[in-house]
Coordinates of C-alpha atoms in Angstrom, one line a residue:
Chain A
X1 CA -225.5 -29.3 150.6
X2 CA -225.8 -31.0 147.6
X3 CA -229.0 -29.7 145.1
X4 CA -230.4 -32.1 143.4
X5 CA -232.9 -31.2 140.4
X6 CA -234.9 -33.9 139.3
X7 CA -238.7 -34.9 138.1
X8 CA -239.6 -34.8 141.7
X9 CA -238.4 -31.7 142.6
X10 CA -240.0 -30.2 139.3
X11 CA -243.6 -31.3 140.8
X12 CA -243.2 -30.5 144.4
X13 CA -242.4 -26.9 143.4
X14 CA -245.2 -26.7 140.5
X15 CA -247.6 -27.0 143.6
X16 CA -245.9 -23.4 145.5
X17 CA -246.1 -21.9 142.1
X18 CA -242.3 -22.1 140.9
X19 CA -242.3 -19.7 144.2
X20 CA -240.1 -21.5 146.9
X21 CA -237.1 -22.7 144.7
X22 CA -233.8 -22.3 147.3
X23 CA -231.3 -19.4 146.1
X24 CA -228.9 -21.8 143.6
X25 CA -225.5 -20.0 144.9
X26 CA -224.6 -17.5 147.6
X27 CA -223.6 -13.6 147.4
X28 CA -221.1 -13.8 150.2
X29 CA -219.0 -9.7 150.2
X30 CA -215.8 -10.4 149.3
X31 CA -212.8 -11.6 151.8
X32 CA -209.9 -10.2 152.5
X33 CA -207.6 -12.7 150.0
X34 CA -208.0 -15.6 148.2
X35 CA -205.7 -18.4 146.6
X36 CA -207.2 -17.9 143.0
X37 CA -209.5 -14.3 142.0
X38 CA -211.3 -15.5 138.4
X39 CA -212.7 -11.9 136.7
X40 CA -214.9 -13.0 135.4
X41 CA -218.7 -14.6 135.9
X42 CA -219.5 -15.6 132.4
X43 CA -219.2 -19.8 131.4
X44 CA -215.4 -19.7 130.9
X45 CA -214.5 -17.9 134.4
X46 CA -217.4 -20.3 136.2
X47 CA -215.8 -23.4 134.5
X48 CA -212.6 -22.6 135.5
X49 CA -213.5 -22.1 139.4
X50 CA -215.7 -25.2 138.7
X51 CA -212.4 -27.3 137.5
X52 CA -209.4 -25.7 139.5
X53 CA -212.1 -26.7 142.9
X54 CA -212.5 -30.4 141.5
X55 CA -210.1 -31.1 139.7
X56 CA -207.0 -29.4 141.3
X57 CA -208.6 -29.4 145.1
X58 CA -207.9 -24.9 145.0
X59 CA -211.2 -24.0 146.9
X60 CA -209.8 -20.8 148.3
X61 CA -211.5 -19.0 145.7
X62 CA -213.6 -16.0 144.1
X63 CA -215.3 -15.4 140.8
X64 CA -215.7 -11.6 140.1
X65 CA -218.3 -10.3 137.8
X66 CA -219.0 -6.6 137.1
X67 CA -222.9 -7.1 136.4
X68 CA -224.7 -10.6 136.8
X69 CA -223.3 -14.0 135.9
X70 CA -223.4 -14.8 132.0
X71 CA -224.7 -11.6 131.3
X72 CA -221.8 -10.7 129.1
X73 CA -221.1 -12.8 125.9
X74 CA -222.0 -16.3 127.6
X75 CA -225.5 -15.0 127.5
X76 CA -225.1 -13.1 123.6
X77 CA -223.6 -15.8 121.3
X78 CA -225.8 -18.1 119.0
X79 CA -225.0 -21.2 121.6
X80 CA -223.5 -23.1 118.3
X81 CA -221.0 -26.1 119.6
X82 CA -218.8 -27.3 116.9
X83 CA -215.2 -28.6 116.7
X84 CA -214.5 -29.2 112.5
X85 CA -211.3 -26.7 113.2
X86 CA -208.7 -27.2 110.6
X87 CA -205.3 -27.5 112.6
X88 CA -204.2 -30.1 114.8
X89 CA -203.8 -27.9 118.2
X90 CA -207.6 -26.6 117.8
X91 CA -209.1 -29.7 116.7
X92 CA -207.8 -30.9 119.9
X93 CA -209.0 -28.1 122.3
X94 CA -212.1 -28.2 120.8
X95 CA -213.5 -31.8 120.4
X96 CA -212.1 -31.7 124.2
X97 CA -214.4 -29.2 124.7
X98 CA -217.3 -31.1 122.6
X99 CA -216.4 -34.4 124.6
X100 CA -217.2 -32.5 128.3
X101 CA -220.5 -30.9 126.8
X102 CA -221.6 -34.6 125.9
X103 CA -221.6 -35.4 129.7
X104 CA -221.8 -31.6 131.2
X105 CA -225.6 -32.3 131.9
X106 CA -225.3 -35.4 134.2
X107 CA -221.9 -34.2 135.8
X108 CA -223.3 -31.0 137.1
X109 CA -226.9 -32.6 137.2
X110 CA -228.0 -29.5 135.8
X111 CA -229.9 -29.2 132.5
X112 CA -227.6 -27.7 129.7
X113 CA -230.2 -28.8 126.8
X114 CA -227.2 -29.8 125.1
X115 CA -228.7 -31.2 121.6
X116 CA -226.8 -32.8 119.1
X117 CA -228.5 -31.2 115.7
X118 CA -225.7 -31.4 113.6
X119 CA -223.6 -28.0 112.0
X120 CA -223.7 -27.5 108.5
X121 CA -220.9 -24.8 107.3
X122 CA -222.3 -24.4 102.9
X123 CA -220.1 -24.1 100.2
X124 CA -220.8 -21.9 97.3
X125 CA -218.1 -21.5 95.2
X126 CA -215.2 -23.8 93.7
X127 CA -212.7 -22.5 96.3
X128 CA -215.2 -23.3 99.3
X129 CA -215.7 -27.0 98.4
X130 CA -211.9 -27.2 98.2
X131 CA -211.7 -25.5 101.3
X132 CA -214.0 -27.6 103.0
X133 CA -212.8 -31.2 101.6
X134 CA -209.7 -30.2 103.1
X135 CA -210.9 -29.0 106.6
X136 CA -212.9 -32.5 106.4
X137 CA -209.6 -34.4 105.8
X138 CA -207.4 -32.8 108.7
X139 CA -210.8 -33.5 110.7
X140 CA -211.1 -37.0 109.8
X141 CA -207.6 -37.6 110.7
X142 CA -208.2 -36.2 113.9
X143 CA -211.0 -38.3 114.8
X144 CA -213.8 -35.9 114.0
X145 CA -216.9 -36.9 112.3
X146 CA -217.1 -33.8 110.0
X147 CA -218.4 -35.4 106.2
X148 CA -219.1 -34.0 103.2
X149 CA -223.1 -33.5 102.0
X150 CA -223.9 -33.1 98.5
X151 CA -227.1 -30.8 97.4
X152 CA -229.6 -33.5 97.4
X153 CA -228.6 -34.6 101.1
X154 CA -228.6 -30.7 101.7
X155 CA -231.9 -30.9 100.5
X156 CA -233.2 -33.4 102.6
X157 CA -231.5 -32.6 106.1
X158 CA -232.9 -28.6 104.9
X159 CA -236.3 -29.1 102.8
X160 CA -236.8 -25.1 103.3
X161 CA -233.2 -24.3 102.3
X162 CA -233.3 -22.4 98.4
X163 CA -230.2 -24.4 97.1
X164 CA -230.5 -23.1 93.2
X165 CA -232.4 -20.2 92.8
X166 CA -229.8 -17.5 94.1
X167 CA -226.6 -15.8 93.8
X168 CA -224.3 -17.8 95.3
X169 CA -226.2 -21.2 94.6
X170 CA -225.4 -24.2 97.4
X171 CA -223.0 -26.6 95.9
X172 CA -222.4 -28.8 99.1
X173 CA -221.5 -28.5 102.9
X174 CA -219.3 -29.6 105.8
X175 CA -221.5 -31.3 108.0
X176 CA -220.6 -32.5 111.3
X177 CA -223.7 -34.5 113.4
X178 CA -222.0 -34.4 116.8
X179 CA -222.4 -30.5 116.7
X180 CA -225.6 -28.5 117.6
X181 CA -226.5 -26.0 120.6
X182 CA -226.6 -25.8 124.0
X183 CA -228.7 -23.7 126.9
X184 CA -226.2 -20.5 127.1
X185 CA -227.5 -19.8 130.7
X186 CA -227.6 -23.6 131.4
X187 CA -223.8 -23.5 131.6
X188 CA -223.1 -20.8 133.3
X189 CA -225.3 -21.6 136.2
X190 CA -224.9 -25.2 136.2
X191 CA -220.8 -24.2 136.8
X192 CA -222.2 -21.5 139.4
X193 CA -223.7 -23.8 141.5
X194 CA -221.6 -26.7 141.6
X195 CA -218.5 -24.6 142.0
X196 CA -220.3 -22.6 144.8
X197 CA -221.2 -26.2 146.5
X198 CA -217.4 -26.7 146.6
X199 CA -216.9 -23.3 148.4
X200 CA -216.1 -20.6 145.6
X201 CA -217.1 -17.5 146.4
X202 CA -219.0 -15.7 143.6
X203 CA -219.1 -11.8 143.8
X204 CA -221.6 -10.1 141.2
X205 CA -221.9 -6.1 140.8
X206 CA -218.5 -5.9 141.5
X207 CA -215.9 -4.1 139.0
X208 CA -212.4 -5.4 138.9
X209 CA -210.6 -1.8 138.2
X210 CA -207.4 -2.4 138.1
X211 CA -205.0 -5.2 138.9
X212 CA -202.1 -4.5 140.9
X213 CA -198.5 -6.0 140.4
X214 CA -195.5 -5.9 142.2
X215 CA -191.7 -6.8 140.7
X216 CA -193.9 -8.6 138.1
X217 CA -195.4 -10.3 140.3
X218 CA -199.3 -10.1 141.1
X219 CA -200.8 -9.1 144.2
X220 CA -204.5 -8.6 143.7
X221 CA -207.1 -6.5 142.4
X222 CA -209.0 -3.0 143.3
X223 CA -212.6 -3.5 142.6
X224 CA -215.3 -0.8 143.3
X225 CA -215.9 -3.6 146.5
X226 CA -212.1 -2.4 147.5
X227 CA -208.8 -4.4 147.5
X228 CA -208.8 -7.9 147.4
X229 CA -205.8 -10.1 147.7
X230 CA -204.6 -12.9 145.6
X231 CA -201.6 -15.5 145.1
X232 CA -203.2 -15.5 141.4
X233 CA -205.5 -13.7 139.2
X234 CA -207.4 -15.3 136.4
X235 CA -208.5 -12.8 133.6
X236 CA -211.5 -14.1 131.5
X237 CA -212.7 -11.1 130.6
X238 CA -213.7 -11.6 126.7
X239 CA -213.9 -8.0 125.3
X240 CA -212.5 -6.3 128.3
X241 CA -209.4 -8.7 128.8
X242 CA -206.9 -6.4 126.9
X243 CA -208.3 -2.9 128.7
X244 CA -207.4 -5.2 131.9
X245 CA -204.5 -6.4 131.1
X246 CA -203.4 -3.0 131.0
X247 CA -203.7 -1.8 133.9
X248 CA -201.2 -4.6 135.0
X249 CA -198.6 -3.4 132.0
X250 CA -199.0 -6.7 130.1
X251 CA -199.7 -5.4 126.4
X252 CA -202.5 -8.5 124.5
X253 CA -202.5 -8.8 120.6
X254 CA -206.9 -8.6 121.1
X255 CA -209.1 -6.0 119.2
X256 CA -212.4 -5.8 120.5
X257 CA -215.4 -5.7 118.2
X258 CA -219.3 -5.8 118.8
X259 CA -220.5 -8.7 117.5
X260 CA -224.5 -9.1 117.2
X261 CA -227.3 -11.9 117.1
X262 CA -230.8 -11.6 116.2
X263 CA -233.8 -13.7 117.4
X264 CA -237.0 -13.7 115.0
X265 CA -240.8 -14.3 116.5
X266 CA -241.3 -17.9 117.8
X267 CA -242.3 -20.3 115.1
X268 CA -243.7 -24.6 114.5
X269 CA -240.0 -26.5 114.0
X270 CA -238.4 -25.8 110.5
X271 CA -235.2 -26.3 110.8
X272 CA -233.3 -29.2 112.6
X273 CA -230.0 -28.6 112.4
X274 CA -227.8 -25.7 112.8
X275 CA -226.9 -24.4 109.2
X276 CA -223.7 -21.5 108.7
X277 CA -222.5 -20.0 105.3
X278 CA -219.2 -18.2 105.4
X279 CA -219.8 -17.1 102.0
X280 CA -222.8 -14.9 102.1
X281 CA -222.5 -14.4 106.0
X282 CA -225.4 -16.0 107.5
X283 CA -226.0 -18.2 110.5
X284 CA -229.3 -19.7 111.9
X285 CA -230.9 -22.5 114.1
X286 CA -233.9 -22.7 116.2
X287 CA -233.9 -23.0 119.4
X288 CA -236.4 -25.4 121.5
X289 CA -238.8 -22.0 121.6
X290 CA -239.1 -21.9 117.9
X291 CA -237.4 -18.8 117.7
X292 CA -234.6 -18.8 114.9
X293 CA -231.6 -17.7 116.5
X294 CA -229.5 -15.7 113.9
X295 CA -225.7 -14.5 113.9
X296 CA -224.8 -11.6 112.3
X297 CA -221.0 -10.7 111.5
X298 CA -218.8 -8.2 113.3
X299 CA -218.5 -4.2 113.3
X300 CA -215.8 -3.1 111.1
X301 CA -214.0 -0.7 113.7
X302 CA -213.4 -1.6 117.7
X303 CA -216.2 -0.8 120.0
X304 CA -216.9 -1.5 123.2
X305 CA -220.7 -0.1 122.8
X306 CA -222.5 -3.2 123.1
X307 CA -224.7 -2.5 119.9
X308 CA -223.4 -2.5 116.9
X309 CA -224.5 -1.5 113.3
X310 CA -227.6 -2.0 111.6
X311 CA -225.9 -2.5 108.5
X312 CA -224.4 -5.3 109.4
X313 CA -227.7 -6.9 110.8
X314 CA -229.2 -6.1 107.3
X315 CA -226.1 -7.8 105.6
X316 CA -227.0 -11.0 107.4
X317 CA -230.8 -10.9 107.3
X318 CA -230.4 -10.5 103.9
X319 CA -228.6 -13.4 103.4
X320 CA -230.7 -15.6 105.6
X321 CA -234.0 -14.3 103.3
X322 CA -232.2 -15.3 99.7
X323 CA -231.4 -19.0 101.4
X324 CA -234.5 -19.6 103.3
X325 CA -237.6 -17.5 101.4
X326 CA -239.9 -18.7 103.7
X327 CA -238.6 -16.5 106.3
X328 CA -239.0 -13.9 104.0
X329 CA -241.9 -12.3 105.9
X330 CA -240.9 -12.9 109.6
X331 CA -240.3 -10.2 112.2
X332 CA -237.5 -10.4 114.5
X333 CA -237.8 -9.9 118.3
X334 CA -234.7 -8.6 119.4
X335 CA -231.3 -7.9 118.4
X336 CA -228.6 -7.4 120.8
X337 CA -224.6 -6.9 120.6
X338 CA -221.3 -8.4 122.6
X339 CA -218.0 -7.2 123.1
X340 CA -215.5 -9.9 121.6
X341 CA -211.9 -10.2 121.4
X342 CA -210.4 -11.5 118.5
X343 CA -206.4 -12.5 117.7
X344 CA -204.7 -12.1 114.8
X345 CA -205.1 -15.7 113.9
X346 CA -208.6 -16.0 115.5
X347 CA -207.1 -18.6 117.6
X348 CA -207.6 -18.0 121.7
X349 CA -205.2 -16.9 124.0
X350 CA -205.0 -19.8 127.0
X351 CA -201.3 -18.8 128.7
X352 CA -199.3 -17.4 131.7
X353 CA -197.4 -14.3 130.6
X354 CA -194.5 -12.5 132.1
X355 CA -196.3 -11.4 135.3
X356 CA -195.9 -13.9 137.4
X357 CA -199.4 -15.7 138.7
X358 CA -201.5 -13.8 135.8
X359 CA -203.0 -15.8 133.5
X360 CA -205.1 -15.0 130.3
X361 CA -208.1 -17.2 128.7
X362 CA -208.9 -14.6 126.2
X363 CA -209.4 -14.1 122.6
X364 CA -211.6 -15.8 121.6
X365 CA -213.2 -13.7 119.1
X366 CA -216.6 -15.2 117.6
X367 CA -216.8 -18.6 119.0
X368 CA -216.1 -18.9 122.8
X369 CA -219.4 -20.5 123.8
X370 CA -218.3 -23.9 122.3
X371 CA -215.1 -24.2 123.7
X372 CA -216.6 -23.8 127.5
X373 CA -216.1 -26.4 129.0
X374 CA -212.3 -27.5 127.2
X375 CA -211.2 -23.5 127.5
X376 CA -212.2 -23.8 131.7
X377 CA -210.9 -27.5 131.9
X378 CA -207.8 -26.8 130.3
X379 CA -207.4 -23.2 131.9
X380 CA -207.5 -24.4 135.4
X381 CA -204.8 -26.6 135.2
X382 CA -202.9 -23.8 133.7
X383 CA -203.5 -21.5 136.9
X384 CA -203.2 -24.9 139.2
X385 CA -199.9 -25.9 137.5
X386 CA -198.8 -22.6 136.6
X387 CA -198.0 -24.4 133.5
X388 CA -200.1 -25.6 130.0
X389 CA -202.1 -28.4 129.9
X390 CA -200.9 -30.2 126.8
X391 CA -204.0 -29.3 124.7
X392 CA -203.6 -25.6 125.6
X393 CA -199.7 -25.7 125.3
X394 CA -199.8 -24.1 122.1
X395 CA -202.2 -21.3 122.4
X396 CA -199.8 -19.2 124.1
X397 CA -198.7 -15.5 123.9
X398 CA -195.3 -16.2 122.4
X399 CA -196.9 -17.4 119.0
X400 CA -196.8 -14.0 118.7
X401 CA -193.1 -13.4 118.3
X402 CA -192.0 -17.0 117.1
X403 CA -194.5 -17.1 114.4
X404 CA -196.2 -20.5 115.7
X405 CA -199.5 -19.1 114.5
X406 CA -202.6 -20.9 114.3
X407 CA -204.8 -19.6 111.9
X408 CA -208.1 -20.7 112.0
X409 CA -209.8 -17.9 109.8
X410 CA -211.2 -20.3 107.9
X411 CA -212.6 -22.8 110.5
X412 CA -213.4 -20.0 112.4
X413 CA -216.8 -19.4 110.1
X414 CA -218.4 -16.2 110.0
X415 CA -217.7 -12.6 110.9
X416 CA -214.1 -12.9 111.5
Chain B
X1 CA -224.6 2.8 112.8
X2 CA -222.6 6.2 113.3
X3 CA -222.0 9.1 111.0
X4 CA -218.6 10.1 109.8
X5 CA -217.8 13.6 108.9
X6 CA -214.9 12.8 105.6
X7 CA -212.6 15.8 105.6
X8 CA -213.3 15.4 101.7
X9 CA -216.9 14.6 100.9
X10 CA -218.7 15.5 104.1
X11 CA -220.8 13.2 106.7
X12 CA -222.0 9.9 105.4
X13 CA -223.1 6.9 107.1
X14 CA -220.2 4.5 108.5
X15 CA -221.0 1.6 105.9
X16 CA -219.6 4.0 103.4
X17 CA -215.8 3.7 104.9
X18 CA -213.0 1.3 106.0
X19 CA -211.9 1.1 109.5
X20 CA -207.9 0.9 109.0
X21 CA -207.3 0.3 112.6
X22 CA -205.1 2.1 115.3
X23 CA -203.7 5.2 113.7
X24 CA -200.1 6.6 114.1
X25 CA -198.2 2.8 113.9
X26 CA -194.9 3.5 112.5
X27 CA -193.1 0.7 110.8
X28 CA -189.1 0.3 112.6
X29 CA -186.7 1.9 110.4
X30 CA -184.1 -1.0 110.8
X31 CA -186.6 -4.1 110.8
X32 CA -182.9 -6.2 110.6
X33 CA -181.7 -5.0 114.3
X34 CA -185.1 -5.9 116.0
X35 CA -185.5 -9.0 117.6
X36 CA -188.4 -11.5 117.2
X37 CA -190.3 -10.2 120.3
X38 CA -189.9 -6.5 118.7
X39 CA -191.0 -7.1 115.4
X40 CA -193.8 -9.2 117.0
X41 CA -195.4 -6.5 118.7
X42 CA -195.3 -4.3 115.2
X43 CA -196.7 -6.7 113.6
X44 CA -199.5 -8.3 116.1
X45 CA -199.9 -5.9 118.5
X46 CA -202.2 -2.4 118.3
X47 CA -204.0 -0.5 121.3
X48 CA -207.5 -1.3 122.3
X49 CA -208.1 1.4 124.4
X50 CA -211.7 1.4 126.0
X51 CA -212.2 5.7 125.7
X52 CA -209.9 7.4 123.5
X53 CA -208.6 5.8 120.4
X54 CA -206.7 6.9 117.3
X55 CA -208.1 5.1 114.4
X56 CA -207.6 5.2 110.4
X57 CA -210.4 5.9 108.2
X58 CA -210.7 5.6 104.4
X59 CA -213.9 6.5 102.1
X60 CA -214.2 3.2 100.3
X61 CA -217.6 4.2 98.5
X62 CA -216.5 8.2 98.0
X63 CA -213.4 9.5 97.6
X64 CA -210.9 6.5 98.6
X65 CA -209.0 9.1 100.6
X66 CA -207.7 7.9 103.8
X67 CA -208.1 10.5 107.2
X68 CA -207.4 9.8 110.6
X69 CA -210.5 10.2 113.4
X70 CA -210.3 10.2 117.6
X71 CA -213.1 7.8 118.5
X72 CA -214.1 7.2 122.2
X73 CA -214.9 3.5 121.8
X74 CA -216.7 3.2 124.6
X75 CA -219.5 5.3 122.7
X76 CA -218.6 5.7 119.5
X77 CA -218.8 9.2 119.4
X78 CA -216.1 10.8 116.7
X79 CA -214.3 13.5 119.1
X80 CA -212.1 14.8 116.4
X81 CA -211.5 13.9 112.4
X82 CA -207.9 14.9 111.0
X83 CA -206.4 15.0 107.7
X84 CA -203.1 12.4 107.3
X85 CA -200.9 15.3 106.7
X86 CA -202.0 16.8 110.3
X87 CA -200.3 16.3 113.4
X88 CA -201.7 14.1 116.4
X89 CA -203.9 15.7 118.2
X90 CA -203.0 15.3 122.2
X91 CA -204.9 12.9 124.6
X92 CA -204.8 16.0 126.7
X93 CA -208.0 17.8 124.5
X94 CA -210.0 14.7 124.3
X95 CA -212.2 14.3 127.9
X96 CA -212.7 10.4 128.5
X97 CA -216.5 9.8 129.3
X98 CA -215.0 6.6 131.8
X99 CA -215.2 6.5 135.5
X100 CA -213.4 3.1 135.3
X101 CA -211.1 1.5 132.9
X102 CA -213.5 -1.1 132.3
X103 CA -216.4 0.5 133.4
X104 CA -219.6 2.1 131.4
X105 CA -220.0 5.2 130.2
X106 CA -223.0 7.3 131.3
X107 CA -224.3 7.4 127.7
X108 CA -224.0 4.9 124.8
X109 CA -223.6 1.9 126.1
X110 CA -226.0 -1.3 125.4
X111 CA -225.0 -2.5 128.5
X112 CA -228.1 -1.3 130.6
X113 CA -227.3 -3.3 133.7
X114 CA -224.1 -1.7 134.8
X115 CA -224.9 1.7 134.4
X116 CA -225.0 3.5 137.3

């Protein structure tokens, strides 16, 4: 049966309390095969159930998670949705991804609080505003509405923002209106639900172990729930992707890093827009609770701890306090870490490889959350076709050995 | 942040050094005879072992002297620090803390909600 949330269904369970809401998806113990097994509950695994079930009629299947849905980095990122990348392929893959946010709320009819705030990447130096007038350029050509702002409209869009007083003074930014934030758990739900409603099985507390190939072929994977069959397994595993794809012999180019974010006390609106600095390494926005949600960069080493270091937290906060001095005396609530994977050309990973019916939506590094609904659209026809969707065609494994890389350090922003 | 013993200076805090990533890579002798695939993986590809890693290490604010470590990434604890000139120490002395190859540790992991 189809839920449907709406202002009626808000009042009527305001009356029991918030008490009697139904269960949104099932826990179902797992079968003994399915057509598709997704590792993976987080927004990019749900998507992809949620499109290979719609789009490609593959119902036959089961999303594996080995703690609760979005719990890994769909539920640790800064929620920023941007898609001023510099090269063709990823302007592509991620305006598609920005087009499906635009109508994710209504298709799903599920809140995703998707707001359009605008990003703001600052220049500082001479080499940044080049940097940037470029990246506009190849944006503009590819239909994206990325502009330049001077100081003075800096000033206006960010009255709080120090623009002169400081080290690296703000000489100008990227800005791109269509950008801004979205409800992290929103997404993954909303995708829970609607895929569930279509008769994917999602599995939580369960740990995919290893994955088990035959004549490089798969055949399924041994989770702590036991074996479970499957004409094709789906890894999208951020951080742990590579330490899977091991256990099936395929070797991933992926180094996995803690990555951390910071939220400050709740506070009256400030700040309207999302506002990054690659330069001095500081991220912020507020969310719709006043809190200012803050990105710090990555550890230096690979970890899969979950933490990561305080220095780099005070790298960041630092930052933040030299552009913003009004923040100079806030406290911060809670700091937390993810486990991300990031590529030698911090582009993604979306591709078959040479086991046959194993695919890989990994590497991401530092900016998955924007790209989930594109990365799960595009993935899905890639496991439904067993081939690449033309926007995904390029992200591939073999850019690895025929050089066809696409670097995106600099579009990529922060902590890469 | 985690404390690294420099075979040179002594422990100081991790901010102090360089991660120089998997240790023990060795570039091909005949780059010319490998093919694209080959070269590839020298040149993009390093382990990411969840447990027991070999990493490179230098002292960026000390000495600037580079040292190997075995790190179990899964914690972070340093299980053994090694001078370049040593030999690699086996897997076989290092216990890994996993129960799973992508499971959590017992200790030292953020990750609450999966311990067990």
């Amino acid at each position: 049966m189809k839920k449907k949330y709406s202002i009626l269904s808000l009042i009527k369970n305001a009356f029991s309390n918030n008490e009697n809401w139904e269960k949104m998806w099932e826990s179902p113990e797992p079968k003994k095969g399915y057509d598709v097994i997704i590792v993976g509950g987080g927004g990019h695994g749900l998507g992809t159930a949620y499109y290979l079930a719609k789009e490609h009629g593959i119902k036959n299947i089961a999303v594996i998670e080995k703690g609760w849905l979005g719990g890994g980095n769909t539920g640790r990122n800064t929620t920023i949705i941007r898609s001023n990348y510099l090269w063709n392929e990823s302007a592509h893959l991620y305006d598609h991804s920005v087009k499906l946010w635009e109508n994710l709320s209504e298709e799903l009819n599920f809140n995703m609080m998707f707001s359009q705030r605008g990003v703001m990447n600052l220049a500082h130096n001479e080499h940044d505003i080049k940097e940037m007038k470029r990246r506009i350029s190849a944006n503009r050509l590819n239909g994206l509405d990325t502009q330049w702002v001077d100081t003075k409209q800096i000033k206006e869009l960010v009255p709080i923002m120090n623009t002169e007083n400081l080290r690296y003074p703000v000489l100008g930014a990227a800005f791109q209106p269509r950008g801004g934030v979205a409800r992290h758990d929103a997404v993954a739900w909303g995708y829970a639900l609607r895929s569930n409603e279509m008769g994917v099985d999602i599995i939580q507390n369960c740990e995919v172990k290893d994955i088990k190939t035959d004549n490089h072929k798969v055949q399924g994977v041994n989770t702590s729930k036991g074996f479970i069959r499957a004409n094709k397994v789906a890894v999208v595993a951020s951080g742990h992707t590579s330490v899977l794809a091991q256990t099936a012999g395929v070797r991933l180019p992926l180094q996995s890093r803690p990555l951390q974010a910071l939220v400050s006390e709740p506070i009256k609106p400030v700040i309207n827009t999302v506002v990054m600095s690659n330069a001095v390494h500081a991220y912020v926005s507020q969310s719709d609770k006043g809190e200012l949600v803050i990105g710090a960069g990555t550890d230096g080493y690979n970890s899969f701890t979950q933490r990561g270091g305080y220095d780099v937290i005070e790298e960041t906060v630092r930052a933040i306090v030299e552009l913003y001095p009004i923040f100079g005396k806030m406290k911060m609530l809670r700091q937390w870490g993810g486990i991300v994977d990031i590529c030698p050309d911090a582009s993604p990973i979306i591709s078959k490889c040479e086991v046959k019916g194993l695919y890989f939506n990994c590497g991401w590094g530092t900016g998955g959350f924007k790209a989930t609904p594109g990365s799960a659209n595009v993935f899905a026809h890639t496991v439904a076709k067993d081939e690449p969707h033309k926007i995904n065609e390029a992200f591939n494994l073999e850019r690895f050995s025929n050089g066809r890389l696409i670097d995106e350090h600099g579009a990529a922003a922060v902590a890469h | 942040m985690i404390l690294i013993n420099c075979p040179y200076c002594g422990e100081r805090e991790q901010s102090e050094f360089t991660n120089g990533g998997e240790a023990h890579v060795i570039r091909p002798k005949d780059p010319d005879s490998l093919n694209d695939k080959d070269w590839g993986q020298y040149v993009f590809y390093r382990s990411n072992p969840k447990g027991i890693f070999y990493e490179r290490w230098v002292h960026s604010h000390g000495c600037r002297k580079w040292f190997n470590a075995v790190r179990d990434t899964s914690t972070d604890t340093i299980l053994k620090i090694y001078k370049l000139t040593d030999n690699k120490p086996d897997i076989s002395e290092f216990q890994s803390s996993l129960k799973s190859p992508s499971g959590e540790p017992a200790v030292g992991s953020g990750n609450f909600a999966v311990k067990k």
